[in-house]
């Protein structure tokens, strides 16, 4: 079988040096790697480094005479099975969004007809900038797969989102795009994500720290593996994955109603949302004024919310697989097992939310998969996307 050819487009960011390792790993897998560098990228890493690692001519200049290709940008594009832009700078993302072709790599992007993986890496403020976010949305709309950068300490000294994702994650994404596993093809999967919100008055509400990252990763992974996905989304600020049916909801009651409506058509249901257990007994119709006397107390009366998974568990059909999460702080396995019983689940994903790198808001999670028939499988710290892949593997096994 002929080796697949990957184009790695390297643009001018400090993370460019990390891509040398990625190219080395892809080469070791027997893949043919063509590196295309922008002028900026060549300020961070020399083309000679990539040439030595990839074993191929490195392409940098739209006007350079190529030994291999008569019309360089067309010839390269015709060879590729996948094009990866990593790191993708804000400038290059903008060029891709607007079809600007003023150097070799941007011209190849336009001439390219195969799937594109974009791996942004930049300063946090640049990443959050409305223009950059809008351009990333445009790339998503083109059908490009856009990875989310990681949060952490950046080379510029700022802490926040913008760091190149782990090479393992980029590598896995490339594998999935080159050799897509479609083991959920023909299946309908519903997942909930994020926090529910309970109104106190017209301006105040009760919520929790769930960012929705875990649920969004599950939606993304399931969709990549061929499922038709409904993502019932609490209050999340995340970019919805392309190709997924997103249903925004506010309260636990609303989430429950929506999930009950979709339940009969689903093969798989995964409850990763942090559903509020309580709501306010009487929601005030007007904004409550600040008291003149600071010692005046405001006592809120709370009543129980529906347990959504338990409700769904009651109406589970024989073929349906229902998966819950358990956010625990002690006696993880024992408490998680009780939830399998009370909610009629097939398995549960238990996370000790007190551990660093696990639970709410983080890009990683540390979970144990516990099945109804007693299997307990602790997993190491992984990115939430990898956790999602492990959960879907288990679902496929049960299906
Ligand atoms: O969103 P992130 O920032 O990425 O964080 C991920 C997460 C920590 C929210 C996620 O990994 C997680 O643990 N989600 C479940 C949180 C939770 O509510 O756990 P629980 O042990 O209280 O509930 C057990 C299960 O019942 C959960 O699947 C929950 O969705 C469900 N539940 C709980 C209460 C309720 N009223 N209805 C429910 O359906």
XYZ file of C-alpha atoms and ligand atoms in Angstrom:
438
model
C 0.000 0.000 0.000
C 1.303 3.475 -0.864
C 2.235 5.619 2.135
C -0.160 8.495 2.786
C 1.228 11.973 2.278
C 0.700 14.712 4.845
C 1.421 18.369 4.215
C 2.582 20.107 7.374
C 2.241 23.870 7.006
C 4.341 25.604 9.646
C 3.625 29.300 10.292
C 5.585 31.846 12.295
C 4.997 31.175 15.982
C 7.319 30.059 18.762
C 5.509 26.680 18.867
C 7.033 25.942 15.430
C 9.935 24.143 17.121
C 7.526 21.571 18.618
C 6.403 20.545 15.127
C 9.842 19.032 14.461
C 8.946 16.235 16.922
C 5.553 15.791 15.290
C 7.135 15.387 11.853
C 9.629 12.903 13.296
C 6.794 10.844 14.810
C 4.783 10.828 11.578
C 7.885 9.755 9.633
C 8.469 6.881 12.069
C 4.911 5.728 11.243
C 5.995 5.418 7.616
C 4.066 8.483 6.442
C 5.383 10.725 3.705
C 5.648 14.262 5.106
C 5.975 17.425 3.022
C 6.819 20.479 5.131
C 5.797 23.899 3.832
C 7.074 26.849 5.869
C 6.080 30.506 5.831
C 8.776 33.161 5.957
C 7.921 33.757 9.634
C 8.233 30.054 10.491
C 11.769 29.996 9.048
C 12.743 32.674 11.619
C 11.992 30.172 14.411
C 13.227 26.882 12.899
C 15.492 26.443 9.883
C 14.150 24.636 6.810
C 17.256 22.428 7.061
C 15.973 20.999 10.381
C 12.676 19.973 8.783
C 14.456 18.719 5.659
C 16.683 16.464 7.764
C 13.735 15.083 9.765
C 11.257 14.727 6.884
C 13.798 13.521 4.332
C 12.183 15.754 1.721
C 12.754 19.137 0.182
C 11.172 21.797 2.429
C 9.056 24.280 0.508
C 9.264 27.922 1.522
C 8.999 30.171 -1.489
C 6.197 30.542 -4.024
C 8.747 31.521 -6.671
C 11.486 28.995 -5.914
C 12.286 26.431 -8.643
C 11.265 23.048 -7.262
C 13.073 19.852 -8.246
C 9.881 17.859 -7.693
C 7.001 20.017 -8.898
C 6.517 21.928 -12.145
C 3.839 24.201 -10.711
C 4.699 23.993 -7.054
C 1.478 24.884 -5.228
C -0.727 22.782 -7.525
C 1.680 19.839 -7.571
C 1.984 19.747 -3.774
C -1.782 20.055 -3.236
C -2.413 17.157 -5.636
C -0.128 14.852 -3.634
C -1.720 15.351 -0.218
C -4.024 13.084 1.774
C -4.235 15.616 4.623
C -3.066 19.183 5.203
C -2.140 20.269 8.748
C -1.424 23.898 9.664
C 0.544 23.844 12.925
C 1.125 26.165 14.578
C -1.480 28.370 12.927
C -0.853 32.028 13.770
C -3.624 34.660 13.973
C -2.336 36.158 10.727
C -2.368 32.874 8.851
C -5.834 32.001 10.195
C -7.083 35.353 8.849
C -5.532 34.622 5.460
C -7.199 31.208 5.366
C -10.559 32.683 6.365
C -10.479 35.269 3.561
C -8.813 33.244 0.812
C -5.677 35.373 0.647
C -2.935 33.644 -1.334
C 0.235 35.697 -1.051
C 2.799 33.028 -0.205
C 3.376 29.370 -0.978
C 1.497 27.907 2.005
C -1.609 30.116 1.615
C -1.655 29.295 -2.106
C -1.465 25.560 -1.338
C -4.388 25.979 1.095
C -6.514 27.327 -1.762
C -5.406 24.688 -4.259
C -5.939 21.921 -1.694
C -8.955 19.604 -1.927
C -8.358 17.234 1.019
C -9.220 17.629 4.737
C -7.491 20.372 6.698
C -6.502 20.351 10.368
C -5.803 23.772 11.883
C -3.866 23.952 15.171
C -3.924 27.536 16.474
C -1.239 28.728 18.925
C -0.787 32.346 19.978
C -0.949 34.825 22.855
C -4.166 34.552 24.944
C -5.437 38.052 24.178
C -4.874 37.497 20.474
C -6.699 34.156 20.674
C -9.656 35.719 22.502
C -9.798 38.666 20.089
C -13.169 38.883 18.343
C -11.559 39.018 14.898
C -9.582 35.815 15.524
C -12.615 34.045 16.990
C -14.709 35.103 14.002
C -12.032 33.838 11.605
C -11.889 30.489 13.433
C -15.679 30.223 13.110
C -15.297 30.804 9.371
C -12.703 27.998 9.172
C -15.121 25.705 11.031
C -17.810 26.627 8.525
C -15.458 25.681 5.656
C -15.378 22.214 7.245
C -11.798 22.503 8.482
C -11.121 20.734 11.762
C -9.921 23.402 14.201
C -8.274 22.202 17.407
C -8.634 24.191 20.603
C -5.407 25.529 22.040
C -4.559 24.577 25.614
C -4.490 26.907 28.576
C -1.339 27.443 30.545
C 1.780 29.565 30.799
C 2.679 30.860 27.338
C 6.112 31.748 25.983
C 5.208 35.456 26.305
C 4.768 35.001 30.086
C 0.964 35.308 30.014
C -1.209 32.525 31.437
C -4.348 31.626 29.499
C -5.583 29.858 26.361
C -3.276 29.854 23.328
C -0.721 27.103 23.940
C -0.195 24.518 21.206
C -2.175 21.367 22.168
C -0.106 18.391 23.349
C 1.663 16.660 20.441
C -0.101 13.410 21.435
C -3.457 15.108 20.839
C -2.386 16.552 17.479
C -1.026 13.139 16.501
C -4.295 11.401 17.521
C -6.297 13.948 15.562
C -4.154 13.308 12.488
C -4.639 9.535 12.874
C -8.395 9.975 13.217
C -8.507 12.178 10.114
C -6.296 9.874 8.038
C -7.910 6.617 9.137
C -11.338 7.634 10.484
C -12.909 5.142 12.896
C -16.620 5.234 12.090
C -17.735 2.805 14.768
C -20.747 4.950 15.722
C -22.039 5.286 12.162
C -25.831 5.039 12.071
C -26.160 5.669 15.837
C -27.815 8.631 17.532
C -26.075 9.958 20.621
C -27.256 12.659 23.011
C -24.917 14.286 25.508
C -25.535 17.120 27.948
C -22.827 19.578 28.935
C -22.075 22.503 31.191
C -24.014 23.966 34.063
C -27.741 24.404 34.430
C -28.933 27.772 35.779
C -31.669 28.466 38.306
C -33.177 31.937 38.348
C -33.388 33.856 41.611
C -34.829 37.027 40.085
C -34.653 38.542 36.566
C -30.915 39.313 36.889
C -29.517 36.729 39.300
C -29.193 32.974 39.010
C -27.504 29.978 40.629
C -25.015 28.003 38.518
C -21.789 26.047 39.015
C -18.252 25.858 37.672
C -18.821 23.417 34.803
C -17.357 24.877 31.595
C -18.894 22.276 29.272
C -15.450 21.174 28.000
C -15.989 17.510 28.922
C -19.389 17.294 27.205
C -18.245 19.197 24.121
C -15.291 16.793 23.715
C -17.706 13.841 23.900
C -19.931 15.455 21.252
C -16.908 16.106 19.026
C -15.497 12.591 19.413
C -18.871 10.896 18.822
C -19.516 13.025 15.749
C -16.019 12.282 14.366
C -16.781 8.570 14.811
C -19.933 8.776 12.728
C -22.733 9.353 15.262
C -25.556 11.796 14.739
C -25.121 13.955 17.831
C -27.485 16.123 19.870
C -25.627 18.315 22.363
C -27.922 19.645 25.073
C -25.950 22.607 26.173
C -26.259 24.362 29.539
C -24.569 27.720 29.993
C -21.286 27.241 28.059
C -19.142 29.812 26.310
C -17.555 27.262 23.979
C -17.530 27.127 20.193
C -20.016 24.374 19.243
C -18.455 21.480 17.316
C -19.227 21.506 13.582
C -21.901 19.072 12.416
C -23.501 18.648 15.843
C -27.113 19.592 16.629
C -26.775 21.983 19.587
C -29.852 22.592 21.755
C -29.232 25.373 24.275
C -31.094 25.145 27.583
C -31.119 27.142 30.807
C -32.574 25.307 33.823
C -32.546 21.672 34.947
C -36.292 21.456 34.259
C -35.734 22.651 30.697
C -32.767 20.287 30.201
C -34.870 17.395 31.479
C -37.761 18.216 29.167
C -35.504 18.479 26.087
C -33.670 15.241 26.888
C -36.894 13.354 27.500
C -38.142 14.595 24.121
C -35.027 13.317 22.273
C -34.628 10.117 24.335
C -36.767 7.710 22.263
C -34.690 8.342 19.115
C -31.310 7.844 20.864
C -29.069 4.790 20.984
C -26.698 6.377 23.490
C -27.186 9.040 26.181
C -24.300 10.518 28.145
C -24.843 12.820 31.118
C -21.720 14.898 31.601
C -23.502 18.104 32.643
C -23.306 19.388 36.183
C -27.038 19.627 36.769
C -28.061 21.801 39.717
C -29.661 19.645 42.384
C -31.761 22.550 43.694
C -33.783 25.442 42.333
C -35.270 28.497 44.004
C -38.755 27.802 45.386
C -40.204 31.167 44.349
C -38.473 33.193 41.635
C -38.910 36.928 42.250
C -40.557 38.770 39.363
C -38.603 42.004 39.951
C -34.932 42.565 40.696
C -34.517 42.479 44.436
C -33.115 45.793 45.667
C -29.992 46.056 47.781
C -31.120 46.611 51.418
C -30.199 49.890 53.142
C -29.285 47.905 56.196
C -26.412 45.531 55.410
C -27.329 43.238 58.283
C -30.714 42.483 56.678
C -30.690 38.841 55.555
C -32.074 37.394 52.351
C -32.976 33.768 52.904
C -33.519 31.763 49.741
C -35.685 28.704 49.920
C -34.478 25.919 47.628
C -36.394 22.884 46.430
C -35.145 19.782 44.600
C -34.656 19.642 40.830
C -35.505 16.550 38.808
C -32.691 14.022 38.581
C -32.463 13.995 34.791
C -30.497 10.757 34.385
C -32.770 9.005 36.843
C -35.786 10.142 34.798
C -34.129 8.925 31.583
C -33.113 5.686 33.327
C -36.776 4.997 34.138
C -37.672 5.202 30.444
C -34.588 3.349 29.133
C -35.341 0.925 26.341
C -33.527 -2.412 26.119
C -31.114 -1.341 23.393
C -30.285 2.091 24.843
C -26.915 2.697 26.515
C -26.980 5.335 29.257
C -23.754 6.660 30.746
C -23.466 8.945 33.747
C -20.682 10.920 35.328
C -19.973 11.074 39.033
C -18.278 14.148 40.445
C -16.938 12.818 43.715
C -14.666 14.072 46.462
C -14.410 10.841 48.530
C -15.274 7.095 48.352
C -15.228 7.473 44.571
C -15.934 3.897 43.472
C -18.507 3.129 46.151
C -20.494 6.343 45.547
C -20.290 5.937 41.772
C -21.622 2.373 42.012
C -24.673 3.569 43.942
C -25.400 6.042 41.119
C -25.272 3.214 38.543
C -28.095 1.514 40.452
C -30.287 4.498 41.297
C -30.052 5.977 37.786
C -30.190 2.650 35.868
C -26.900 3.311 34.023
C -24.735 0.991 31.917
C -21.576 2.562 33.244
C -20.365 5.627 35.039
C -17.361 7.885 34.590
C -16.171 8.828 38.054
C -13.911 11.830 38.510
C -12.371 12.880 41.797
C -12.892 16.611 41.348
C -10.428 17.435 44.140
C -7.463 16.120 42.109
C -5.355 18.625 40.187
C -6.019 18.293 36.464
C -9.425 16.649 37.020
C -13.034 17.794 36.966
C -14.316 21.312 36.423
C -12.840 23.800 33.922
C -9.563 21.984 33.250
C -8.452 20.761 29.789
C -7.597 17.365 31.311
C -9.467 14.865 33.450
C -8.626 11.840 35.603
C -11.439 9.309 35.524
C -12.328 5.758 36.455
C -14.773 3.831 34.264
C -17.054 1.658 36.397
C -19.463 -0.722 34.712
C -22.716 -2.229 35.965
C -21.119 -5.695 35.995
C -18.348 -4.560 38.346
C -15.415 -3.692 36.064
C -13.362 -0.817 37.501
C -10.891 0.761 35.076
C -8.857 3.724 36.338
C -7.359 5.850 33.560
C -4.337 8.140 33.842
C -4.540 11.917 33.481
C -5.581 12.594 29.874
C -6.888 15.454 27.778
C -10.692 15.641 27.888
C -10.746 14.625 24.207
C -8.806 11.443 25.072
C -11.195 10.745 27.962
C -14.052 11.201 25.491
C -12.423 8.662 23.151
C -12.092 6.144 26.017
C -15.771 6.632 26.932
C -16.874 6.139 23.318
C -14.676 2.997 23.071
C -16.572 1.587 26.067
C -19.940 2.576 24.585
C -19.053 0.826 21.303
C -18.036 -2.306 23.263
C -21.434 -2.368 25.010
C -23.417 -1.586 21.850
O -17.730 20.949 32.189
P -16.291 20.779 32.628
O -15.724 22.072 33.189
O -15.428 20.156 31.565
O -16.273 19.769 33.885
C -16.590 18.422 33.712
C -17.444 17.874 34.886
C -16.642 17.927 36.170
C -18.718 18.702 35.045
C -17.813 16.382 34.508
O -16.620 15.652 34.369
C -18.691 15.732 35.575
O -18.236 15.168 36.547
N -20.037 15.845 35.380
C -21.046 15.360 36.327
C -21.216 16.375 37.421
C -22.311 15.951 38.412
O -23.319 16.573 38.464
O -22.053 14.846 39.084
P -23.056 14.168 40.166
O -22.229 13.118 40.820
O -23.681 15.234 41.035
O -24.209 13.546 39.290
C -24.163 12.198 38.820
C -24.774 12.103 37.440
O -26.162 12.439 37.498
C -24.166 13.010 36.408
O -24.093 12.334 35.189
C -25.152 14.184 36.326
O -25.179 14.753 35.016
C -26.474 13.497 36.629
N -27.444 14.360 37.314
C -27.162 14.906 38.519
C -28.119 15.677 39.166
C -29.363 15.893 38.547
N -30.283 16.643 39.129
N -29.609 15.330 37.349
C -28.697 14.568 36.728
O -28.925 14.063 35.597
